[in-house]
C-alpha cells in the first residue's frame, strides 16, 4: 500500500540524516554562544523578555495542538475521510511538540532546575504551571495513542478512550497556553478572554499546513502515488476544511485588528499601527501567508489542485510563524512605564543565536519526522472503510 | 503586623538620581539593572513644555501580579517581612513570566556568563567570610534575592530588607534623621538629599508615612491594575502619562 512513499526508501534516511546534521549544527552554534556569553547572546532584554525563541516554541506547541485536533476529527468525531492522515498527524503532533520544547529548554535560565522546583512547589495559580501539566499529559497521551496505532488497535475501547483523553489534553494545553497571554491585563495587546478560540483556530491552520506539506513530501509531491483514500481526502474534504479554517483565522485577525486600531489605548492601537501594519514583513506574511491562501482555497478549481495545496501549506507555515512572532513581541514593544528613557517603541531584532534556535527546532522536526516516516508506517489506516452508521456527516 | 511602605514626595524630588546610585552601590546590582530608577516624562511643546519625573522602586504590591504567575513560587510575598516581595534565586528558572506580568517594569533578568570565569575566591584566597564585593556581602541571602545576582534568574528591589529587617520591632518609621533608625533605613531613602522619601509601617496608624498619605492625599501609580502598591506618591506629577509615540519629524 505504501509503495509511493519515497521517504521509506533511501530518501527518508537521507532527509533524516541531513536534517539531523543541520539540527546538530544549529544546536552547536547556539550552545557555544550560550555557554560563552549566556543569554546575552539573545537580543532580548529586561524590556522585551520574550523574543523569537518563545515565539518559535509557541508556534510549534500550537501546531502540535492543531495536529492533535486534526487527528481527533477522525479518531474522536468519526469524520472517516480524515483517517488517512490520523496516524501521521498524531506522530507529527508528538515530534513537533518535542522540537518546540527543545527550543524552550534553550531559552530558560535554568531548565534543569525546572524539573524539580515546579513539581515541588505546586503553584497552581500560575498558568505556566498548568502549561507544564497539560503539555506533559498531552505528550503522554499522544505517545500512548500512537503506540495503540502501531499495534493496529484502531477501534478498541481503550484506544478510543485514549483518543478522547488525548483530544482533551490538546484542548486544555493550547487553551491554557492562550491564557498565559490572554490573562495579562497589564499587557492590553494580549488581554483577551477569547484568546483560546483564536489559538485553537490558528493551531488547526498551522496543523493543517504541516500535515498537508508532510504528506505530500512523503509521496514526493506526487498525489498519484498516494493510496486511494488519501488521494480522495486531498481531492475532496481537505481543501474545504483548509478554506474554512483559514477563513476563521482571517476573520479573527480582522476583528482583532479593527478593535485594536479603533481603541484609544495606545498600548493596543500603536502596536497595530506602528509595529504590525508598519512592518513590511507583517504585511507580507498577512497577505501572502494567510489571506492569499484563503482566497486560493476558496476557489473551487484551485483548492484540490495538488500544487496549490502544497503552495498554500508552505505559505501558511510562514504566515503563521510571523503571526506568532508579531503576537509575542507586539505585547511588549510599548515601553512599560519608561517615559523618556524609552522614547519610541522598543526595538527588537532576533540575534543569530535566536535564529539558530528556530533553525534547530525546525531541523529537529524534519529529522524526527523523516525517521518516523522511514521506520514507522505513518500512512497506516484501518483496512476497512467506516461501517455504516459510524460515519458522521461531513 | 508590620507592613513596610514608602512615600515619595514629588514636590520635593529633584530627579537627581542619588537614590538610583545609592541603590546600585548598596545592592551591587548588575550594570544596566536599576532596581530603583528615576523616570522622566516630557509633555507639551515649546514654550509650554513640561518635564515631570518620578522615582520608581518596586511597588511591593499588596496584590502582586508577579507572584501569581510565577510557576515555581520563586517570587513570593513575605508577610512576615513586612509584605516585601522577594525572588528566591535558588528556585527561579528564568522563565521571565513575572517580567511580563509586572505592570511597573521593575524586574530584571541577567544572564551574562563570561567565557572564562575565574572564581574570585581562588584568585584571592582568604579564610572565613569574604565580605567585600565582587564576591559576597555580609547579608547575602539568595532565598530573598539579596546579594550579587547569579546568572539566569530575575532580580528586583528588596526594600533593602537586609537593613530594615534589623530595625527594632514595632518601630513606626525608619528615618535617616533619627539616630536610632538611621542604619536600618533603605539606602534610597537615607540618601535622598531633599528628603523626598519616607519609609515606615503602613499598618501603624501613628506612622509618619500614614500621616503623609492621609494629609497630602497620597496616590498609587497605575491603581487601575489592581496591584495596590505599598509605595505612595505625593505632590503634583504623581501620575504616569499614557504612552505617546514620538512624532515623526
Ligand atoms: S511592582 Fe511589579 S515586581 Fe514589584 S511587587 Fe508589584 S508586580 Fe511585583
Ligand atoms: S523568572 Fe523566576 S521569578 Fe520570574 S516567574 Fe519565572 S521562575 Fe518565577
CSV table of N, CA, C and O in Angstrom, one decimal, chain A residues 172-275:
chain,number,residue,atom,x,y,z
A,172,UNK,N,-6.9,21.5,26.5
A,172,UNK,CA,-6.5,22.1,27.7
A,172,UNK,C,-5.2,22.8,27.5
A,172,UNK,O,-4.9,23.9,27.9
A,173,UNK,N,-4.2,22.1,26.9
A,173,UNK,CA,-2.9,22.6,26.7
A,173,UNK,C,-2.9,23.9,25.9
A,173,UNK,O,-2.3,24.9,26.3
A,174,UNK,N,-3.5,23.8,24.7
A,174,UNK,CA,-3.4,25.0,23.9
A,174,UNK,C,-4.3,26.2,24.4
A,174,UNK,O,-3.9,27.3,24.3
A,175,UNK,N,-5.4,25.8,25.0
A,175,UNK,CA,-6.3,26.8,25.6
A,175,UNK,C,-5.6,27.5,26.7
A,175,UNK,O,-5.6,28.8,26.9
A,176,UNK,N,-4.9,26.7,27.5
A,176,UNK,CA,-4.2,27.3,28.7
A,176,UNK,C,-3.0,28.1,28.2
A,176,UNK,O,-2.7,29.2,28.8
A,177,UNK,N,-2.3,27.7,27.1
A,177,UNK,CA,-1.2,28.4,26.6
A,177,UNK,C,-1.7,29.8,26.1
A,177,UNK,O,-1.0,30.8,26.3
A,178,UNK,N,-2.9,29.8,25.6
A,178,UNK,CA,-3.5,31.1,25.2
A,178,UNK,C,-3.7,32.0,26.4
A,178,UNK,O,-3.5,33.2,26.3
A,179,UNK,N,-4.1,31.4,27.5
A,179,UNK,CA,-4.4,32.2,28.6
A,179,UNK,C,-3.1,32.8,29.3
A,179,UNK,O,-3.2,33.8,30.0
A,180,UNK,N,-2.0,32.1,29.1
A,180,UNK,CA,-0.7,32.7,29.6
A,180,UNK,C,-0.6,34.1,29.1
A,180,UNK,O,-0.2,35.0,29.8
A,181,UNK,N,-1.1,34.3,27.8
A,181,UNK,CA,-1.1,35.7,27.3
A,181,UNK,C,-2.4,36.4,27.6
A,181,UNK,O,-2.4,37.5,28.0
A,182,UNK,N,-3.5,35.7,27.3
A,182,UNK,CA,-4.8,36.3,27.4
A,182,UNK,C,-5.2,36.9,28.8
A,182,UNK,O,-6.0,37.7,28.9
A,183,UNK,N,-4.5,36.3,29.8
A,183,UNK,CA,-4.9,36.8,31.2
A,183,UNK,C,-4.1,38.0,31.6
A,183,UNK,O,-4.3,38.5,32.7
A,184,UNK,N,-3.2,38.5,30.8
A,184,UNK,CA,-2.3,39.5,31.3
A,184,UNK,C,-2.9,40.9,31.0
A,184,UNK,O,-2.7,41.5,30.0
A,185,UNK,N,-3.7,41.4,32.0
A,185,UNK,CA,-4.4,42.6,31.8
A,185,UNK,C,-3.4,43.8,31.7
A,185,UNK,O,-3.7,44.9,31.2
A,186,UNK,N,-2.2,43.6,32.3
A,186,UNK,CA,-1.2,44.7,32.2
A,186,UNK,C,-0.6,44.8,30.8
A,186,UNK,O,0.2,45.7,30.6
A,187,UNK,N,-0.9,43.8,29.9
A,187,UNK,CA,-0.4,43.8,28.6
A,187,UNK,C,-1.6,43.8,27.7
A,187,UNK,O,-2.0,42.8,27.1
A,188,UNK,N,-2.2,45.0,27.4
A,188,UNK,CA,-3.5,45.0,26.8
A,188,UNK,C,-3.5,44.5,25.4
A,188,UNK,O,-4.6,44.0,24.9
A,189,UNK,N,-2.4,44.4,24.7
A,189,UNK,CA,-2.4,43.9,23.4
A,189,UNK,C,-2.8,42.4,23.4
A,189,UNK,O,-3.3,41.9,22.4
A,190,UNK,N,-2.5,41.7,24.5
A,190,UNK,CA,-2.8,40.3,24.6
A,190,UNK,C,-4.1,40.0,25.3
A,190,UNK,O,-4.7,39.0,25.2
A,191,UNK,N,-4.5,40.9,26.2
A,191,UNK,CA,-5.6,40.7,27.1
A,191,UNK,C,-6.9,40.4,26.4
A,191,UNK,O,-7.4,41.3,25.8
A,192,UNK,N,-7.3,39.2,26.4
A,192,UNK,CA,-8.5,38.9,25.6
A,192,UNK,C,-9.0,37.5,26.1
A,192,UNK,O,-8.3,36.5,26.0
A,193,UNK,N,-10.2,37.5,26.6
A,193,UNK,CA,-10.8,36.2,27.0
A,193,UNK,C,-11.0,35.2,25.9
A,193,UNK,O,-11.1,34.0,26.2
A,194,UNK,N,-11.1,35.7,24.7
A,194,UNK,CA,-11.3,34.8,23.6
A,194,UNK,C,-10.0,34.2,23.0
A,194,UNK,O,-10.0,33.6,22.0
A,195,UNK,N,-8.9,34.6,23.6
A,195,UNK,CA,-7.6,34.1,23.1
A,195,UNK,C,-7.6,32.6,22.8
A,195,UNK,O,-7.0,32.2,21.8
A,196,UNK,N,-8.1,31.8,23.7
A,196,UNK,CA,-8.1,30.3,23.4
A,196,UNK,C,-8.8,30.0,22.1
A,196,UNK,O,-8.3,29.1,21.3
A,197,UNK,N,-9.8,30.7,21.8
A,197,UNK,CA,-10.5,30.4,20.5
A,197,UNK,C,-9.6,30.7,19.3
A,197,UNK,O,-9.5,30.0,18.4
A,198,UNK,N,-9.0,31.9,19.5
A,198,UNK,CA,-8.1,32.3,18.4
A,198,UNK,C,-6.9,31.3,18.3
A,198,UNK,O,-6.5,31.0,17.2
A,199,UNK,N,-6.4,30.9,19.4
A,199,UNK,CA,-5.3,29.9,19.4
A,199,UNK,C,-5.8,28.6,18.8
A,199,UNK,O,-5.0,27.9,18.0
A,200,UNK,N,-7.0,28.1,19.1
A,200,UNK,CA,-7.5,26.9,18.5
A,200,UNK,C,-7.5,27.0,17.0
A,200,UNK,O,-7.1,26.1,16.3
A,201,UNK,N,-8.1,28.1,16.5
A,201,UNK,CA,-8.2,28.2,15.1
A,201,UNK,C,-6.9,28.2,14.4
A,201,UNK,O,-6.7,27.5,13.4
A,202,UNK,N,-6.0,29.1,14.9
A,202,UNK,CA,-4.7,29.2,14.2
A,202,UNK,C,-3.9,27.9,14.4
A,202,UNK,O,-3.1,27.6,13.6
A,203,UNK,N,-4.1,27.2,15.5
A,203,UNK,CA,-3.4,26.0,15.8
A,203,UNK,C,-3.8,25.0,14.7
A,203,UNK,O,-3.0,24.3,14.1
A,204,UNK,N,-5.1,24.9,14.4
A,204,UNK,CA,-5.6,24.0,13.4
A,204,UNK,C,-5.0,24.4,12.0
A,204,UNK,O,-4.6,23.6,11.2
A,205,UNK,N,-5.0,25.7,11.8
A,205,UNK,CA,-4.4,26.2,10.5
A,205,UNK,C,-3.0,25.7,10.3
A,205,UNK,O,-2.6,25.2,9.3
A,206,UNK,N,-2.2,25.9,11.4
A,206,UNK,CA,-0.8,25.5,11.2
A,206,UNK,C,-0.7,24.0,11.2
A,206,UNK,O,0.2,23.4,10.5
A,207,UNK,N,-1.5,23.3,11.9
A,207,UNK,CA,-1.5,21.8,11.9
A,207,UNK,C,-1.9,21.3,10.5
A,207,UNK,O,-1.2,20.4,10.0
A,208,UNK,N,-2.8,21.9,9.9
A,208,UNK,CA,-3.2,21.5,8.5
A,208,UNK,C,-2.0,21.8,7.6
A,208,UNK,O,-1.7,20.9,6.7
A,209,UNK,N,-1.4,22.9,7.7
A,209,UNK,CA,-0.3,23.2,6.8
A,209,UNK,C,0.8,22.1,7.0
A,209,UNK,O,1.3,21.6,6.0
A,210,UNK,N,1.0,21.7,8.2
A,210,UNK,CA,2.0,20.7,8.5
A,210,UNK,C,1.6,19.4,7.9
A,210,UNK,O,2.4,18.7,7.2
A,211,UNK,N,0.4,18.9,8.1
A,211,UNK,CA,0.1,17.6,7.7
A,211,UNK,C,-0.1,17.5,6.2
A,211,UNK,O,0.3,16.5,5.5
A,212,UNK,N,-0.5,18.6,5.5
A,212,UNK,CA,-0.6,18.6,4.1
A,212,UNK,C,0.8,18.6,3.5
A,212,UNK,O,1.1,17.7,2.7
A,213,UNK,N,1.7,19.4,4.0
A,213,UNK,CA,3.0,19.5,3.5
A,213,UNK,C,3.7,18.2,3.6
A,213,UNK,O,4.3,17.6,2.7
A,214,UNK,N,3.7,17.6,4.9
A,214,UNK,CA,4.5,16.4,5.1
A,214,UNK,C,3.9,15.2,4.4
A,214,UNK,O,4.6,14.3,4.0
A,215,UNK,N,2.6,15.2,4.2
A,215,UNK,CA,2.0,14.0,3.5
A,215,UNK,C,2.5,14.1,2.0
A,215,UNK,O,2.9,13.1,1.4
A,216,UNK,N,2.4,15.3,1.4
A,216,UNK,CA,2.9,15.4,0.1
A,216,UNK,C,4.4,15.1,0.0
A,216,UNK,O,4.8,14.4,-1.0
A,217,UNK,N,5.1,15.6,0.9
A,217,UNK,CA,6.5,15.3,0.9
A,217,UNK,C,6.8,13.8,0.9
A,217,UNK,O,7.6,13.3,0.2
A,218,UNK,N,6.0,13.1,1.7
A,218,UNK,CA,6.2,11.6,1.8
A,218,UNK,C,6.0,11.0,0.5
A,218,UNK,O,6.7,10.0,0.1
A,219,UNK,N,5.1,11.5,-0.3
A,219,UNK,CA,4.9,10.9,-1.6
A,219,UNK,C,5.6,11.7,-2.8
A,219,UNK,O,5.1,11.7,-3.9
A,220,UNK,N,6.6,12.3,-2.5
A,220,UNK,CA,7.4,13.0,-3.5
A,220,UNK,C,6.6,14.1,-4.2
A,220,UNK,O,6.8,14.3,-5.4
A,221,UNK,N,5.7,14.7,-3.5
A,221,UNK,CA,4.8,15.8,-4.1
A,221,UNK,C,4.0,15.2,-5.3
A,221,UNK,O,3.7,16.0,-6.2
A,222,UNK,N,3.8,14.0,-5.3
A,222,UNK,CA,3.1,13.4,-6.4
A,222,UNK,C,1.8,12.7,-5.8
A,222,UNK,O,1.9,11.7,-5.2
A,223,UNK,N,0.7,13.3,-6.1
A,223,UNK,CA,-0.6,12.8,-5.5
A,223,UNK,C,-0.9,11.5,-6.0
A,223,UNK,O,-1.6,10.7,-5.3
A,224,UNK,N,-0.6,11.2,-7.3
A,224,UNK,CA,-0.9,9.9,-7.9
A,224,UNK,C,-0.3,8.7,-7.1
A,224,UNK,O,-0.7,7.6,-7.2
A,225,UNK,N,0.8,9.1,-6.4
A,225,UNK,CA,1.5,8.0,-5.7
A,225,UNK,C,0.8,7.6,-4.4
A,225,UNK,O,1.1,6.6,-3.8
A,226,UNK,N,-0.1,8.5,-4.0
A,226,UNK,CA,-0.7,8.2,-2.7
A,226,UNK,C,-1.7,7.1,-2.7
A,226,UNK,O,-2.3,6.8,-3.8
A,227,UNK,N,-2.0,6.5,-1.6
A,227,UNK,CA,-3.0,5.5,-1.5
A,227,UNK,C,-4.4,6.1,-1.9
A,227,UNK,O,-4.5,7.3,-1.7
A,228,UNK,N,-5.3,5.3,-2.3
A,228,UNK,CA,-6.5,5.9,-2.9
A,228,UNK,C,-7.3,6.8,-1.9
A,228,UNK,O,-7.7,7.9,-2.2
A,229,UNK,N,-7.4,6.3,-0.7
A,229,UNK,CA,-8.2,7.0,0.3
A,229,UNK,C,-7.6,8.4,0.7
A,229,UNK,O,-8.2,9.4,0.9
A,230,UNK,N,-6.2,8.3,0.7
A,230,UNK,CA,-5.5,9.6,1.0
A,230,UNK,C,-5.8,10.6,-0.1
A,230,UNK,O,-6.0,11.8,0.1
A,231,UNK,N,-5.7,10.1,-1.4
A,231,UNK,CA,-5.9,10.9,-2.5
A,231,UNK,C,-7.3,11.5,-2.5
A,231,UNK,O,-7.5,12.7,-2.7
A,232,UNK,N,-8.2,10.6,-2.2
A,232,UNK,CA,-9.6,11.1,-2.1
A,232,UNK,C,-9.8,12.2,-1.1
A,232,UNK,O,-10.5,13.2,-1.3
A,233,UNK,N,-9.1,12.1,0.0
A,233,UNK,CA,-9.2,13.1,1.0
A,233,UNK,C,-8.7,14.4,0.5
A,233,UNK,O,-9.2,15.5,0.7
A,234,UNK,N,-7.5,14.4,-0.2
A,234,UNK,CA,-6.9,15.6,-0.7
A,234,UNK,C,-7.8,16.2,-1.8
A,234,UNK,O,-7.9,17.4,-2.0
A,235,UNK,N,-8.4,15.3,-2.6
A,235,UNK,CA,-9.2,15.9,-3.7
A,235,UNK,C,-10.6,16.4,-3.2
A,235,UNK,O,-11.1,17.3,-3.7
A,236,UNK,N,-11.0,15.9,-2.0
A,236,UNK,CA,-12.3,16.3,-1.6
A,236,UNK,C,-12.3,17.2,-0.4
A,236,UNK,O,-12.1,18.4,-0.5
A,237,UNK,N,-12.5,16.7,0.8
A,237,UNK,CA,-12.7,17.5,2.0
A,237,UNK,C,-11.6,18.4,2.5
A,237,UNK,O,-11.8,19.4,3.1
A,238,UNK,N,-10.3,18.0,2.2
A,238,UNK,CA,-9.2,18.7,2.7
A,238,UNK,C,-9.2,20.2,2.3
A,238,UNK,O,-9.0,21.1,3.2
A,239,UNK,N,-9.4,20.4,1.1
A,239,UNK,CA,-9.4,21.8,0.6
A,239,UNK,C,-10.5,22.6,1.3
A,239,UNK,O,-10.3,23.8,1.7
A,240,UNK,N,-11.7,22.0,1.5
A,240,UNK,CA,-12.8,22.8,2.1
A,240,UNK,C,-12.4,23.1,3.6
A,240,UNK,O,-12.7,24.2,4.1
A,241,UNK,N,-11.9,22.0,4.2
A,241,UNK,CA,-11.5,22.2,5.7
A,241,UNK,C,-10.5,23.4,5.8
A,241,UNK,O,-10.6,24.3,6.6
A,242,UNK,N,-9.5,23.3,4.9
A,242,UNK,CA,-8.4,24.3,4.9
A,242,UNK,C,-9.1,25.7,4.7
A,242,UNK,O,-8.8,26.7,5.4
A,243,UNK,N,-10.0,25.8,3.7
A,243,UNK,CA,-10.6,27.1,3.5
A,243,UNK,C,-11.4,27.6,4.7
A,243,UNK,O,-11.3,28.8,5.1
A,244,UNK,N,-12.1,26.7,5.3
A,244,UNK,CA,-12.9,27.1,6.5
A,244,UNK,C,-12.0,27.6,7.6
A,244,UNK,O,-12.3,28.7,8.2
A,245,UNK,N,-11.0,26.8,7.8
A,245,UNK,CA,-10.1,27.2,9.0
A,245,UNK,C,-9.4,28.5,8.7
A,245,UNK,O,-9.2,29.4,9.5
A,246,UNK,N,-8.9,28.7,7.4
A,246,UNK,CA,-8.2,29.9,7.1
A,246,UNK,C,-9.2,31.1,7.1
A,246,UNK,O,-8.8,32.2,7.6
A,247,UNK,N,-10.4,30.8,6.7
A,247,UNK,CA,-11.4,31.9,6.8
A,247,UNK,C,-11.6,32.3,8.2
A,247,UNK,O,-11.7,33.5,8.5
A,248,UNK,N,-11.7,31.4,9.1
A,248,UNK,CA,-11.9,31.7,10.6
A,248,UNK,C,-10.7,32.5,11.0
A,248,UNK,O,-10.8,33.5,11.8
A,249,UNK,N,-9.5,32.1,10.6
A,249,UNK,CA,-8.3,32.9,11.0
A,249,UNK,C,-8.3,34.3,10.5
A,249,UNK,O,-8.0,35.2,11.3
A,250,UNK,N,-8.7,34.5,9.2
A,250,UNK,CA,-8.7,35.8,8.7
A,250,UNK,C,-9.7,36.7,9.5
A,250,UNK,O,-9.5,37.8,9.8
A,251,UNK,N,-10.9,36.1,9.7
A,251,UNK,CA,-11.9,36.8,10.5
A,251,UNK,C,-11.4,37.2,11.9
A,251,UNK,O,-11.5,38.4,12.3
A,252,UNK,N,-10.7,36.3,12.5
A,252,UNK,CA,-10.2,36.6,13.9
A,252,UNK,C,-9.2,37.7,13.8
A,252,UNK,O,-9.2,38.6,14.7
A,253,UNK,N,-8.3,37.6,12.9
A,253,UNK,CA,-7.2,38.6,12.8
A,253,UNK,C,-7.9,40.0,12.5
A,253,UNK,O,-7.6,41.0,13.0
A,254,UNK,N,-8.9,39.9,11.6
A,254,UNK,CA,-9.6,41.2,11.2
A,254,UNK,C,-10.3,41.8,12.4
A,254,UNK,O,-10.1,43.0,12.6
A,255,UNK,N,-11.0,41.1,13.2
A,255,UNK,CA,-11.7,41.7,14.3
A,255,UNK,C,-10.7,42.2,15.4
A,255,UNK,O,-10.9,43.3,16.0
A,256,UNK,N,-9.6,41.4,15.5
A,256,UNK,CA,-8.6,41.9,16.5
A,256,UNK,C,-8.0,43.2,16.0
A,256,UNK,O,-7.8,44.1,16.7
A,257,UNK,N,-7.7,43.2,14.7
A,257,UNK,CA,-7.1,44.4,14.1
A,257,UNK,C,-8.0,45.6,14.2
A,257,UNK,O,-7.6,46.7,14.5
A,258,UNK,N,-9.3,45.4,13.9
A,258,UNK,CA,-10.3,46.5,13.9
A,258,UNK,C,-10.4,47.1,15.3
A,258,UNK,O,-10.3,48.3,15.5
A,259,UNK,N,-10.7,46.2,16.2
A,259,UNK,CA,-10.9,46.7,17.6
A,259,UNK,C,-9.6,47.3,18.1
A,259,UNK,O,-9.6,48.4,18.8
A,260,UNK,N,-8.4,46.7,17.7
A,260,UNK,CA,-7.2,47.2,18.1
A,260,UNK,C,-6.9,48.6,17.6
A,260,UNK,O,-6.4,49.5,18.3
A,261,UNK,N,-7.2,48.8,16.3
A,261,UNK,CA,-6.9,50.1,15.7
A,261,UNK,C,-7.9,51.2,16.2
A,261,UNK,O,-7.6,52.4,16.3
A,262,UNK,N,-9.1,50.7,16.5
A,262,UNK,CA,-10.2,51.6,16.9
A,262,UNK,C,-10.0,52.2,18.3
A,262,UNK,O,-10.3,53.4,18.6
A,263,UNK,N,-9.4,51.4,19.2
A,263,UNK,CA,-9.3,51.9,20.6
A,263,UNK,C,-8.3,53.0,20.7
A,263,UNK,O,-7.4,53.2,19.9
A,264,UNK,N,-8.6,53.8,21.7
A,264,UNK,CA,-7.7,55.0,22.0
A,264,UNK,C,-6.5,54.5,22.8
A,264,UNK,O,-5.5,55.3,22.9
A,265,UNK,N,-6.6,53.3,23.4
A,265,UNK,CA,-5.5,52.9,24.2
A,265,UNK,C,-4.2,52.7,23.4
A,265,UNK,O,-4.2,51.8,22.6
A,266,UNK,N,-3.2,53.5,23.6
A,266,UNK,CA,-2.0,53.4,22.8
A,266,UNK,C,-1.3,52.1,22.9
A,266,UNK,O,-0.6,51.7,22.0
A,267,UNK,N,-1.5,51.4,24.0
A,267,UNK,CA,-0.8,50.1,24.2
A,267,UNK,C,-1.3,49.1,23.2
A,267,UNK,O,-0.8,48.0,23.1
A,268,UNK,N,-2.5,49.4,22.6
A,268,UNK,CA,-3.0,48.4,21.6
A,268,UNK,C,-3.0,49.1,20.2
A,268,UNK,O,-2.4,48.5,19.3
A,269,UNK,N,-3.5,50.3,20.1
A,269,UNK,CA,-3.6,50.9,18.8
A,269,UNK,C,-2.2,51.2,18.2
A,269,UNK,O,-2.0,50.9,17.0
A,270,UNK,N,-1.3,51.6,19.0
A,270,UNK,CA,0.0,51.9,18.5
A,270,UNK,C,0.7,50.7,18.0
A,270,UNK,O,1.4,50.6,17.0
A,271,UNK,N,0.5,49.6,18.7
A,271,UNK,CA,1.1,48.3,18.3
A,271,UNK,C,0.6,47.9,17.0
A,271,UNK,O,1.4,47.5,16.1
A,272,UNK,N,-0.7,48.0,16.8
A,272,UNK,CA,-1.3,47.6,15.5
A,272,UNK,C,-0.8,48.5,14.4
A,272,UNK,O,-0.4,48.1,13.3
A,273,UNK,N,-0.8,49.8,14.7
A,273,UNK,CA,-0.5,50.7,13.6
A,273,UNK,C,1.0,50.8,13.3
A,273,UNK,O,1.5,50.7,12.2
A,274,UNK,N,1.8,51.0,14.4
A,274,UNK,CA,3.2,51.3,14.2
A,274,UNK,C,4.1,50.1,14.2
A,274,UNK,O,5.3,50.1,13.9
A,275,UNK,N,3.6,49.0,14.8
A,275,UNK,CA,4.5,47.8,14.8
A,275,UNK,C,4.1,46.7,13.8
A,275,UNK,O,4.8,46.3,13.0
